[in-house]
Short mmCIF file of C-alpha atoms and ligand atoms in Angstrom, two decimals:
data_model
loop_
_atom_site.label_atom_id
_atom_site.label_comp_id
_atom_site.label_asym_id
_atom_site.label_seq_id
_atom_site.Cartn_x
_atom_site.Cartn_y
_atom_site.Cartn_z
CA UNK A 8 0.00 0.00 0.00
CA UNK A 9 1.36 3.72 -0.87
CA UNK A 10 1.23 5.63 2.22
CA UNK A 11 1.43 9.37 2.54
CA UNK A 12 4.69 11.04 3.68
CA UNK A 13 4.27 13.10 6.97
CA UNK A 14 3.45 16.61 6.22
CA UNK A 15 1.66 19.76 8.52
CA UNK A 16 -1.88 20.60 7.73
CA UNK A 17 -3.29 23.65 7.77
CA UNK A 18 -6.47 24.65 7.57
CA UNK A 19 -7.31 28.69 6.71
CA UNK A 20 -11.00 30.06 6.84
CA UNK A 21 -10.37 32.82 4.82
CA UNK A 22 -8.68 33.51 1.39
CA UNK A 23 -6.51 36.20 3.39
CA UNK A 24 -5.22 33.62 6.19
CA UNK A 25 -4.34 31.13 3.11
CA UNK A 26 -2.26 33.31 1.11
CA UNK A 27 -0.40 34.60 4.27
CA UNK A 28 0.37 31.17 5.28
CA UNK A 29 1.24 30.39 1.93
CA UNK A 30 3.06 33.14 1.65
CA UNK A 31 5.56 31.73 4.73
CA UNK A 32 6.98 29.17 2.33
CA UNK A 33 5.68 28.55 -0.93
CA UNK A 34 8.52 26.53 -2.12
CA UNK A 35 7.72 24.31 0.36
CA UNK A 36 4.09 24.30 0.79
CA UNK A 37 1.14 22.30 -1.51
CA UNK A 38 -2.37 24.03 -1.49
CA UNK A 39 -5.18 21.15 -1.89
CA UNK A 40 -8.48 21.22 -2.69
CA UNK A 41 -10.57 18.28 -3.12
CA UNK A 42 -7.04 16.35 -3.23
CA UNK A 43 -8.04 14.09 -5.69
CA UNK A 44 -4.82 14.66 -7.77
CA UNK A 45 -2.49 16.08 -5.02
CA UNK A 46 -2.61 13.05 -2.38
CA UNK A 47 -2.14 10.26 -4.94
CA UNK A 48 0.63 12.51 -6.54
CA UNK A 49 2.22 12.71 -2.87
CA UNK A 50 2.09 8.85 -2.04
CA UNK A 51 3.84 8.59 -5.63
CA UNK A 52 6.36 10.71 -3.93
CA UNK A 53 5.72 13.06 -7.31
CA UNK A 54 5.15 15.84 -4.73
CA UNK A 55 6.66 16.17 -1.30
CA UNK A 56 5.08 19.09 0.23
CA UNK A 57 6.07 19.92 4.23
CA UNK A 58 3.08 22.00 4.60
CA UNK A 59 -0.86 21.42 2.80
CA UNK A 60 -2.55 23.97 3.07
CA UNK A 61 -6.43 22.95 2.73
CA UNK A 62 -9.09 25.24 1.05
CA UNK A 63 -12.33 22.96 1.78
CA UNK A 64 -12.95 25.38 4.91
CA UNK A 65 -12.97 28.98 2.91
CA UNK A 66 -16.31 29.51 2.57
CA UNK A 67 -16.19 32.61 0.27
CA UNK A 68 -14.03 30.21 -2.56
CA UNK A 69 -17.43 27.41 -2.61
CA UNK A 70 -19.86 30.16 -4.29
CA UNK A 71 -21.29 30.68 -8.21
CA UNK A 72 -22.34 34.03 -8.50
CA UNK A 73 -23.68 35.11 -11.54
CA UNK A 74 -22.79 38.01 -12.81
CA UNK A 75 -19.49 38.79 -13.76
CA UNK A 76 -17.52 41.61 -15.73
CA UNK A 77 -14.19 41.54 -14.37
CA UNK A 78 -12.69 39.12 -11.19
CA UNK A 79 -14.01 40.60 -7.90
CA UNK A 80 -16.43 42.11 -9.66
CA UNK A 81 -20.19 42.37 -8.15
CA UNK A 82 -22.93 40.43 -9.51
CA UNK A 83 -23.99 43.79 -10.83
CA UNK A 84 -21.09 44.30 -13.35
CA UNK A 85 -22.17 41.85 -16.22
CA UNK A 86 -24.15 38.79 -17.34
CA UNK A 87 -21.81 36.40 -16.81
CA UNK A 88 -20.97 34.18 -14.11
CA UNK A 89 -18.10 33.79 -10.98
CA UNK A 90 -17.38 30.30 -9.60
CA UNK A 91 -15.30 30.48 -7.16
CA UNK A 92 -11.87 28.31 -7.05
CA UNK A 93 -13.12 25.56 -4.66
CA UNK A 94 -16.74 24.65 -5.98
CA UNK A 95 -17.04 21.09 -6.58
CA UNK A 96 -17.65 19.76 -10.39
CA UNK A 97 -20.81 17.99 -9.10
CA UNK A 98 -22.13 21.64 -7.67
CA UNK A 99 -20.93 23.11 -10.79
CA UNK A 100 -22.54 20.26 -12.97
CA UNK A 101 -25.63 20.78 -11.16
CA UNK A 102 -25.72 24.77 -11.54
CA UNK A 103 -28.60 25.03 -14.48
CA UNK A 104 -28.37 28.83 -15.36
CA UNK A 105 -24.63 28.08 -15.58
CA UNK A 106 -24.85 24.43 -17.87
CA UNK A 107 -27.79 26.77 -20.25
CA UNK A 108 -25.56 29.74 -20.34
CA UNK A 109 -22.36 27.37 -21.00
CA UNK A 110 -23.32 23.91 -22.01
CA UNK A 111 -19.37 23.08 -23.06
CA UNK A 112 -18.28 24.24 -19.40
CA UNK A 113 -20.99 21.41 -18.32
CA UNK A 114 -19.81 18.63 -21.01
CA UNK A 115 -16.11 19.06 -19.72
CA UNK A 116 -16.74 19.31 -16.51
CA UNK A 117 -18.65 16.22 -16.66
CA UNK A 118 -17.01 14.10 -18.21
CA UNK A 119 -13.89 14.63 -15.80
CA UNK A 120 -13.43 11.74 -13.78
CA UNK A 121 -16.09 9.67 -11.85
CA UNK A 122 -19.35 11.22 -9.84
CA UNK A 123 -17.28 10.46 -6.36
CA UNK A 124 -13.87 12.36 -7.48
CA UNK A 125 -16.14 15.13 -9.04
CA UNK A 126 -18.00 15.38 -5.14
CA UNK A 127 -14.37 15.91 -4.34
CA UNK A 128 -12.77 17.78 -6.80
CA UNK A 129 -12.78 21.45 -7.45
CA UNK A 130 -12.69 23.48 -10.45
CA UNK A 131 -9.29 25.66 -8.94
CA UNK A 132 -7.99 22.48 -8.70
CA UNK A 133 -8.75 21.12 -12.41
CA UNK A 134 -7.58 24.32 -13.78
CA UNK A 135 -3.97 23.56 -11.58
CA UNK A 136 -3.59 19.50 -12.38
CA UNK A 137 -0.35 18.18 -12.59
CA UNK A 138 0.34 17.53 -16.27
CA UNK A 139 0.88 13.80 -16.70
CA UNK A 140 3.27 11.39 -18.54
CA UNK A 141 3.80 7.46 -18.66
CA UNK A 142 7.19 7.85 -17.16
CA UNK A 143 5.78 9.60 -14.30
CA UNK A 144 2.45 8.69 -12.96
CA UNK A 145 4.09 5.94 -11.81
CA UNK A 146 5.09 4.32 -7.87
CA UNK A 147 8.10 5.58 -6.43
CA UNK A 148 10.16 2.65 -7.03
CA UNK A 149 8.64 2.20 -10.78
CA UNK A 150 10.17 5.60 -10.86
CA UNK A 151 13.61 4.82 -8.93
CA UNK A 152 13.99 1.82 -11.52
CA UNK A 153 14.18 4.05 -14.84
CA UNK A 154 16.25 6.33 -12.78
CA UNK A 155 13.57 8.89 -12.54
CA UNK A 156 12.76 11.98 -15.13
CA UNK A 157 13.93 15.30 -15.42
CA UNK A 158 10.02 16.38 -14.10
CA UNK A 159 11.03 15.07 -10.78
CA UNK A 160 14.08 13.38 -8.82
CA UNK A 161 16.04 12.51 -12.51
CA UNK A 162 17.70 14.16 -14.95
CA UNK A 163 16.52 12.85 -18.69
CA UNK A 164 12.96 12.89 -20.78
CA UNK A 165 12.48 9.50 -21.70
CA UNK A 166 10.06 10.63 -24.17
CA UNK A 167 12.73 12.17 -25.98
CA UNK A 168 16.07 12.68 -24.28
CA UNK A 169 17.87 15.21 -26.33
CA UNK A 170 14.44 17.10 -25.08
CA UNK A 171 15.09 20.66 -22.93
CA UNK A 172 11.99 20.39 -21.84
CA UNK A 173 9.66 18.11 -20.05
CA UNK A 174 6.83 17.55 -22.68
CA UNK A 175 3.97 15.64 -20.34
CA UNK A 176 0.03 16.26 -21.24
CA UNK A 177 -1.58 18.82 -20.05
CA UNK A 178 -5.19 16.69 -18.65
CA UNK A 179 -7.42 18.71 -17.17
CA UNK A 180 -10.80 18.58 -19.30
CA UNK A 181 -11.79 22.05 -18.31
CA UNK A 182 -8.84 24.23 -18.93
CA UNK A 183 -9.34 23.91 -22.94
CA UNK A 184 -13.22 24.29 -22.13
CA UNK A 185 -12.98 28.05 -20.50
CA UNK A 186 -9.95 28.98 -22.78
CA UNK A 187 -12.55 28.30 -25.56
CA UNK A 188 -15.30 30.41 -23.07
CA UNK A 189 -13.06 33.27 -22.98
CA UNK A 190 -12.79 33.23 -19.13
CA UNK A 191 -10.43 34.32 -16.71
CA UNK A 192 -8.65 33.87 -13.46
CA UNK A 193 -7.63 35.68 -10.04
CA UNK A 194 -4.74 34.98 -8.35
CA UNK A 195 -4.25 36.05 -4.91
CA UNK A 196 -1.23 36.43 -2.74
CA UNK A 197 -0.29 38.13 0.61
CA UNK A 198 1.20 40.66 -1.94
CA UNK A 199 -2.35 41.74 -3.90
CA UNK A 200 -4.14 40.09 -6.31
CA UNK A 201 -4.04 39.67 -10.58
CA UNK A 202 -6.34 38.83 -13.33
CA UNK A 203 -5.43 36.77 -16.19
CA UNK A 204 -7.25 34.93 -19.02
CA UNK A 205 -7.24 31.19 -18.73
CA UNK A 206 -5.19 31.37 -22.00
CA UNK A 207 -2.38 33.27 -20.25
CA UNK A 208 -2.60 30.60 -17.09
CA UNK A 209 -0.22 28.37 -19.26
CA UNK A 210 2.65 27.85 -20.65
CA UNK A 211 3.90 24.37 -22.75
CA UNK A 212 6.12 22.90 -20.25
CA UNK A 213 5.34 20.04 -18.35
CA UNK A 214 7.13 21.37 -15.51
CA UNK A 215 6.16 24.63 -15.25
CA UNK A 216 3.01 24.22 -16.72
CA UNK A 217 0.96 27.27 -15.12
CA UNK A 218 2.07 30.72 -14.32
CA UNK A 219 0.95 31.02 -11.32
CA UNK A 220 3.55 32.14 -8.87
CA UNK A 221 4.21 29.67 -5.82
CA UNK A 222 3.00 32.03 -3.14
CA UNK A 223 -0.67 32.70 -5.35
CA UNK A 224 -3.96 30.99 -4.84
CA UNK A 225 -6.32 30.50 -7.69
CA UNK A 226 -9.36 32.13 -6.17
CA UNK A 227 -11.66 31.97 -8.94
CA UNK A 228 -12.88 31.71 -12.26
CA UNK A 229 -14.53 34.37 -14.32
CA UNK A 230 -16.75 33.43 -16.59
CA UNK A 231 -17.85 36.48 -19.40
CA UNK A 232 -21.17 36.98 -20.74
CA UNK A 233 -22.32 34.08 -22.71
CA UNK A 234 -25.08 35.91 -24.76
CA UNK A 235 -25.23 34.73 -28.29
CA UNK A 236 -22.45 32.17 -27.77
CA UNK A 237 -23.33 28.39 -28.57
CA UNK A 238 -20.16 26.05 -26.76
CA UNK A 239 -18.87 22.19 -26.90
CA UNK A 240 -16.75 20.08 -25.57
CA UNK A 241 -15.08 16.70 -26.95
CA UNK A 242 -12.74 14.53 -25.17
CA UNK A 243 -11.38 11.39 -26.58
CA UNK A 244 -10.53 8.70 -23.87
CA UNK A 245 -10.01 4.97 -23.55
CA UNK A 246 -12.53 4.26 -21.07
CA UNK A 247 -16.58 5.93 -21.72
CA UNK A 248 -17.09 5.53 -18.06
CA UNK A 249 -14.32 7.45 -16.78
CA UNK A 250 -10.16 8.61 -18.10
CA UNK A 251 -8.40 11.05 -18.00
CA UNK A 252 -8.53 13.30 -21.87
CA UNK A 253 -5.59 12.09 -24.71
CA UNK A 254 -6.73 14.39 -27.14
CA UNK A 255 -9.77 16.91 -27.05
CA UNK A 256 -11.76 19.46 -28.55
CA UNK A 257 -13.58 22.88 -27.03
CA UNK A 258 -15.18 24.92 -29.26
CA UNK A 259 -17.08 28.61 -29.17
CA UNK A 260 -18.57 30.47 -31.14
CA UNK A 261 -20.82 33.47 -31.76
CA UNK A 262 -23.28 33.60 -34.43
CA UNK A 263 -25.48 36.34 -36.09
CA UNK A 264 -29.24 35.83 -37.37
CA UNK A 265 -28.44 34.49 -40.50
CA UNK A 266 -26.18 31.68 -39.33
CA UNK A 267 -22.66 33.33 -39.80
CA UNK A 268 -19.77 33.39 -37.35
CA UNK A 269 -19.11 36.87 -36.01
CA UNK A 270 -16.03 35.38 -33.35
CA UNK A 271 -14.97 31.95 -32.72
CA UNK A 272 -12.67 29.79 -30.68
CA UNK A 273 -11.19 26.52 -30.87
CA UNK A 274 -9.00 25.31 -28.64
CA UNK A 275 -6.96 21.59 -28.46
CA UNK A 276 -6.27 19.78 -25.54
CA UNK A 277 -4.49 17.20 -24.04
CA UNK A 278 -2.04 17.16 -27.00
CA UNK A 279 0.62 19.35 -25.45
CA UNK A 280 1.40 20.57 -21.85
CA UNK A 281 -0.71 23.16 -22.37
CA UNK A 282 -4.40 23.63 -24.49
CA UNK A 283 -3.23 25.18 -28.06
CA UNK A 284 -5.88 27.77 -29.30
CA UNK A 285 -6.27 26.99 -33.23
CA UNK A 286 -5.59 30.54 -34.11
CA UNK A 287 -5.89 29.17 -38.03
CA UNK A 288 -9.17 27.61 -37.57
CA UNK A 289 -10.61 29.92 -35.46
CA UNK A 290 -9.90 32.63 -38.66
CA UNK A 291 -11.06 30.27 -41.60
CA UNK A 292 -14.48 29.95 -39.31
CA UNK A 293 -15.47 33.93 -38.92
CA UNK A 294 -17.29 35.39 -41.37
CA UNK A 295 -19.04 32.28 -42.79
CA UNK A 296 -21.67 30.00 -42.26
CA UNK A 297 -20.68 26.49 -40.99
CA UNK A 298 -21.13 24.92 -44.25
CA UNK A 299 -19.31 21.16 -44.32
CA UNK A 300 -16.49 22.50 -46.34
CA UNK A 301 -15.83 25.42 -43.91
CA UNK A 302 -16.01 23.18 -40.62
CA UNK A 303 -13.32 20.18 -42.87
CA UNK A 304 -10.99 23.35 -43.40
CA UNK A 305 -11.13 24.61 -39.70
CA UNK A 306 -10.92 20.72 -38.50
CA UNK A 307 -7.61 20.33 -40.94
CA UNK A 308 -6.05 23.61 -39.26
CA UNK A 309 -6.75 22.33 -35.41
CA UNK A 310 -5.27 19.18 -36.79
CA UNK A 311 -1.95 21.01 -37.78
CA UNK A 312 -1.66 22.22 -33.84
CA UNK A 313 -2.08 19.11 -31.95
CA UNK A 314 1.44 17.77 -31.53
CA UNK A 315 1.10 14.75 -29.32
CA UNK A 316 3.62 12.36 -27.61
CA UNK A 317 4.23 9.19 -27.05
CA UNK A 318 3.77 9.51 -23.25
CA UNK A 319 -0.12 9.28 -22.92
CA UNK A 320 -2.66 6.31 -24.16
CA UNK A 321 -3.64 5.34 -27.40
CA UNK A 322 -0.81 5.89 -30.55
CA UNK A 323 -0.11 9.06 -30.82
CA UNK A 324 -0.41 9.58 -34.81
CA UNK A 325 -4.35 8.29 -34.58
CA UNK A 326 -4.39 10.88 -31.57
CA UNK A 327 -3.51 13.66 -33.67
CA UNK A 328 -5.52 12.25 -36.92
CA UNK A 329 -8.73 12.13 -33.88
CA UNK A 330 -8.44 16.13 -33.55
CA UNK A 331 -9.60 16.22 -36.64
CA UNK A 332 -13.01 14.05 -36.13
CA UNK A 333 -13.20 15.54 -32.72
CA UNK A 334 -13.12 19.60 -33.97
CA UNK A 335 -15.47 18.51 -37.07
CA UNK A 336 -17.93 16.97 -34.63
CA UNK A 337 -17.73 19.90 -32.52
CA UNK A 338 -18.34 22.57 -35.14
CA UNK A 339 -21.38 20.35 -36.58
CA UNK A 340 -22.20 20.45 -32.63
CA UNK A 341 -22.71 24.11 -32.90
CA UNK A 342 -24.45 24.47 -36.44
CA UNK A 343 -26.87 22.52 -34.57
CA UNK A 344 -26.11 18.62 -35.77
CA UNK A 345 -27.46 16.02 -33.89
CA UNK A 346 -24.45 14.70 -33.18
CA UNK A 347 -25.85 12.03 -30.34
CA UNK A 348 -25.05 8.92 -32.30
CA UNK A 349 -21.48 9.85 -32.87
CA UNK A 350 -20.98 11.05 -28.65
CA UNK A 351 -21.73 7.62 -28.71
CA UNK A 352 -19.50 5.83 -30.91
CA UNK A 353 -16.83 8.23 -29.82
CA UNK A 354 -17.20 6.78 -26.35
CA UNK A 355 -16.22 3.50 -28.40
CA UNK A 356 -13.55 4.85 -30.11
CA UNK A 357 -15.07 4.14 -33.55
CA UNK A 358 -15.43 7.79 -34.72
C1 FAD B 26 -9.08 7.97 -11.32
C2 FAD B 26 -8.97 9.45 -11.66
C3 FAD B 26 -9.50 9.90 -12.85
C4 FAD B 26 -9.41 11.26 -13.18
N1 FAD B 26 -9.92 11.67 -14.38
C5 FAD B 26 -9.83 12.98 -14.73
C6 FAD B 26 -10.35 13.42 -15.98
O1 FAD B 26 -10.94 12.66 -16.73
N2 FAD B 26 -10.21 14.73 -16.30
C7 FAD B 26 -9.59 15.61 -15.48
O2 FAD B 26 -9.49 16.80 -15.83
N3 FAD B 26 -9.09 15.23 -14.27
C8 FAD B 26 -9.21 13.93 -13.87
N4 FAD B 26 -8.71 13.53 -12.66
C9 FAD B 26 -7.96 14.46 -11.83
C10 FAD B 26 -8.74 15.17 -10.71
O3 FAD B 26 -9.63 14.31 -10.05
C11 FAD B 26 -9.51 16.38 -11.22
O4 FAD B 26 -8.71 17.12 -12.12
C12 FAD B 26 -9.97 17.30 -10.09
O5 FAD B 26 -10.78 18.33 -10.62
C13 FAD B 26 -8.83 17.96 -9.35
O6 FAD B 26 -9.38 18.83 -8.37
P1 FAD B 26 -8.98 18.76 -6.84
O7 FAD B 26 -9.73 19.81 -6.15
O8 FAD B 26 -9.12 17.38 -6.30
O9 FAD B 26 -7.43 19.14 -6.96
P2 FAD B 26 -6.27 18.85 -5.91
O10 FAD B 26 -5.85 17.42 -6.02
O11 FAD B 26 -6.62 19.35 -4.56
O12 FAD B 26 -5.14 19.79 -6.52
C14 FAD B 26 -4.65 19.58 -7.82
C15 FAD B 26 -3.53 20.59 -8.08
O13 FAD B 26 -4.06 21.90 -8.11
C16 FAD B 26 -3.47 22.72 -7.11
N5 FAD B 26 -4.57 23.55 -6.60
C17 FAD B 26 -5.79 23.12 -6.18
N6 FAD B 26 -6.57 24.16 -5.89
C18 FAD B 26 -5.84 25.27 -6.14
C19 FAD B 26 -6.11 26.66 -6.01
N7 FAD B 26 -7.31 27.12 -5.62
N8 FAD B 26 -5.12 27.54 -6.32
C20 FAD B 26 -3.92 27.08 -6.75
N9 FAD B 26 -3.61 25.78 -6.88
C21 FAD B 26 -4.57 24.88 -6.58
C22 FAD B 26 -2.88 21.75 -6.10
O14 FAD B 26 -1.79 22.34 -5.42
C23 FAD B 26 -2.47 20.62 -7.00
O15 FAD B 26 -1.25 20.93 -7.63
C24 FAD B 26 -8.79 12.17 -12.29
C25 FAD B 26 -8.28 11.69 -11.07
C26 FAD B 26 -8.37 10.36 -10.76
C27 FAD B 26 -7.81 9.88 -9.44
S1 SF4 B 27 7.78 14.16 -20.62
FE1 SF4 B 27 9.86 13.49 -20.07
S2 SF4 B 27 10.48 14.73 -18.29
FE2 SF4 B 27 8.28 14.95 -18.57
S3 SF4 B 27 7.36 13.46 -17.20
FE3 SF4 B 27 7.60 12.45 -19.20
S4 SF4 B 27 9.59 11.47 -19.18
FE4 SF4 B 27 9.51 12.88 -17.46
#
């Protein structure tokens, strides 16, 4: 059995106490939220935090307010919506005005995990999951026997060695999702506080995979105005039931009456250690209607971003060639398909 290493818990009530105490010794403390990533990660010995400090006790991070504008805004300042860092997915699965105003929020946010790690687990903490690699979800002493990886306790990529750079997946099934949505992020410290898009949250290195400092707690999520937006989200995985995303698709857009695009965003996940926006896509798809020709020539482009691995499931050429059924699916998604049989056989991998 993997055990946890010893560590100090603390346990804030407010925001303010949090980043103080995190604020003591960031290099050497771990915030968790639900923990469904971070205490596996630490019996793994993948993380060796002296000090947690817990957020399931602040209060004031568990809320969706609607209304939105900018972070810290009041409910008063826009149409749109703020979840707060440590709301559960099930609460946030559950939230109707939210799944009617974003219905791709609600398909990623679903489809992460099971129904008892989504009780658990928190949309701060989905938007900070450890990127993930075969070399290094692994036991400690699966680990010590390849001599470890340059991500932790070792020196070399195994994916590719002459690599500078770690290169494991970024997973989390909602970051693509609100990068597509347009949303942003605060970031709190004992020093002040910062806004950010979701886009600018990341950076394509396994390692350093978010730009958040050490010392700054993800406090929540700002969601804009979703008013004349239609959004998607598909995720390949092996299992229907419940796995982690090898390659994925969000998708956004804004329509006028007659059925064109007036803005649109399409972003690719789980193919990099970040989600890649498909800048080339997301041009070939404004201005025009979503005819089959236009949504093939958008798919092609988000096909030319994904640049997959060999460090996650499945090969990774039919990965990339799956970006490709997964953005053309999502675009007919938004012209307003039924696309329920293929959800289906995409659950079976036969897409
Ligand atoms: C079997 C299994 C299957 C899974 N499948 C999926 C999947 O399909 N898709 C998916 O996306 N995830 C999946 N996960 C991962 C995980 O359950 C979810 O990503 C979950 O949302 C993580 O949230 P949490 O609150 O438990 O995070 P935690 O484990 O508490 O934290 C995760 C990371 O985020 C940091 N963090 C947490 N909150 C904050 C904050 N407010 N500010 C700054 N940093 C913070 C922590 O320090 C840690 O590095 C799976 C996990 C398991 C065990
Ligand atoms: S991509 Fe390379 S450095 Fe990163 S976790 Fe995998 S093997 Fe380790």
């Amino acid at each position: 059995m993997m055990r946890l290493p010893p560590f100090r818990y603390r346990a804030p009530r407010t925001v303010r106490d949090a980043a103080l105490w995190l604020g003591e010794s960031p290099a050497e403390t771990m915030i968790v939220a639900g923990g469904t990533d971070a205490l596996p990660n630490m019996k793994r010995r993948q993380q060796e935090p002296r000090t947690i400090i817990g957020l399931r006790a602040i209060e004031e991070l568990r809320r969706i307010v609607p209304g939105a504008g900018s972070a810290g805004g009041g409910a008063e300042s826009g149409a749109g919506h703020r979840i707060g860092a440590g709301v559960t997915l099930t609460t946030l699965v559950r939230d109707e005005p939210l799944r009617a105003a974003a219905p791709g929020l609600w398909q990623a946010a679903v489809q992460v995990a099971t129904p008892h790690l989504r009780n658990m687990g928190t949309i701060g903490g989905n938007l900070c999951l450890d990127t993930r690699c075969t070399y290094y979800d692994q036991s400690y002493e699966w680990r010590k026997a390849i001599d470890f990886c340059m991500k932790k306790d070792g020196r070399t990529c195994w994916v590719a060695t002459s690599s500078p750079r770690c290169l494991a997946v970024s997973s989390t099934d909602t970051a693509p999702m609100l990068q597509a949505l347009g949303a942003r992020v605060r970031l709190v410290s004992a020093a002040g506080e910062r806004e950010l898009d979701v886009a600018d949250l990341y950076q394509n290195d396994g390692m350093h995979y978010v730009t958040r400092r050490p010392d700054e707690i993800l406090t929540e999520v700002v969601l804009p105005d979703q008013t004349g937006w239609r959004s998607t989200y598909w995720k390949l995985r092996r299992r229907g039931s419940f796995d982690f995303p090898v390659a994925a698709v969000a998708a956004a857009a804004q329509f006028d009456g007659d059925g064109r695009v007036l803005a649109a965003r399409l972003v690719v996940g789980a193919v990099a250690s970040r989600p890649l926006a498909a800048i080339k896509a997301e041009t070939l798809l404004v201005g025009e209607a979503l005819t089959d020709e236009r949504i093939a020539a958008a798919a092609q482009a988000a096909y030319e971003v994904a640049k997959p691995m060999d460090n996650t499931d499945f090969d990774l050429v039919w990965r990339k060639k799956m970006v490709t059924a997964l953005a053309e699916h999502a675009l007919r998604e938004l012209r307003g398909d039924d696309v329920r049989a293929a959800r289906v056989r995409l659950a079976r991998q036969v897409i």
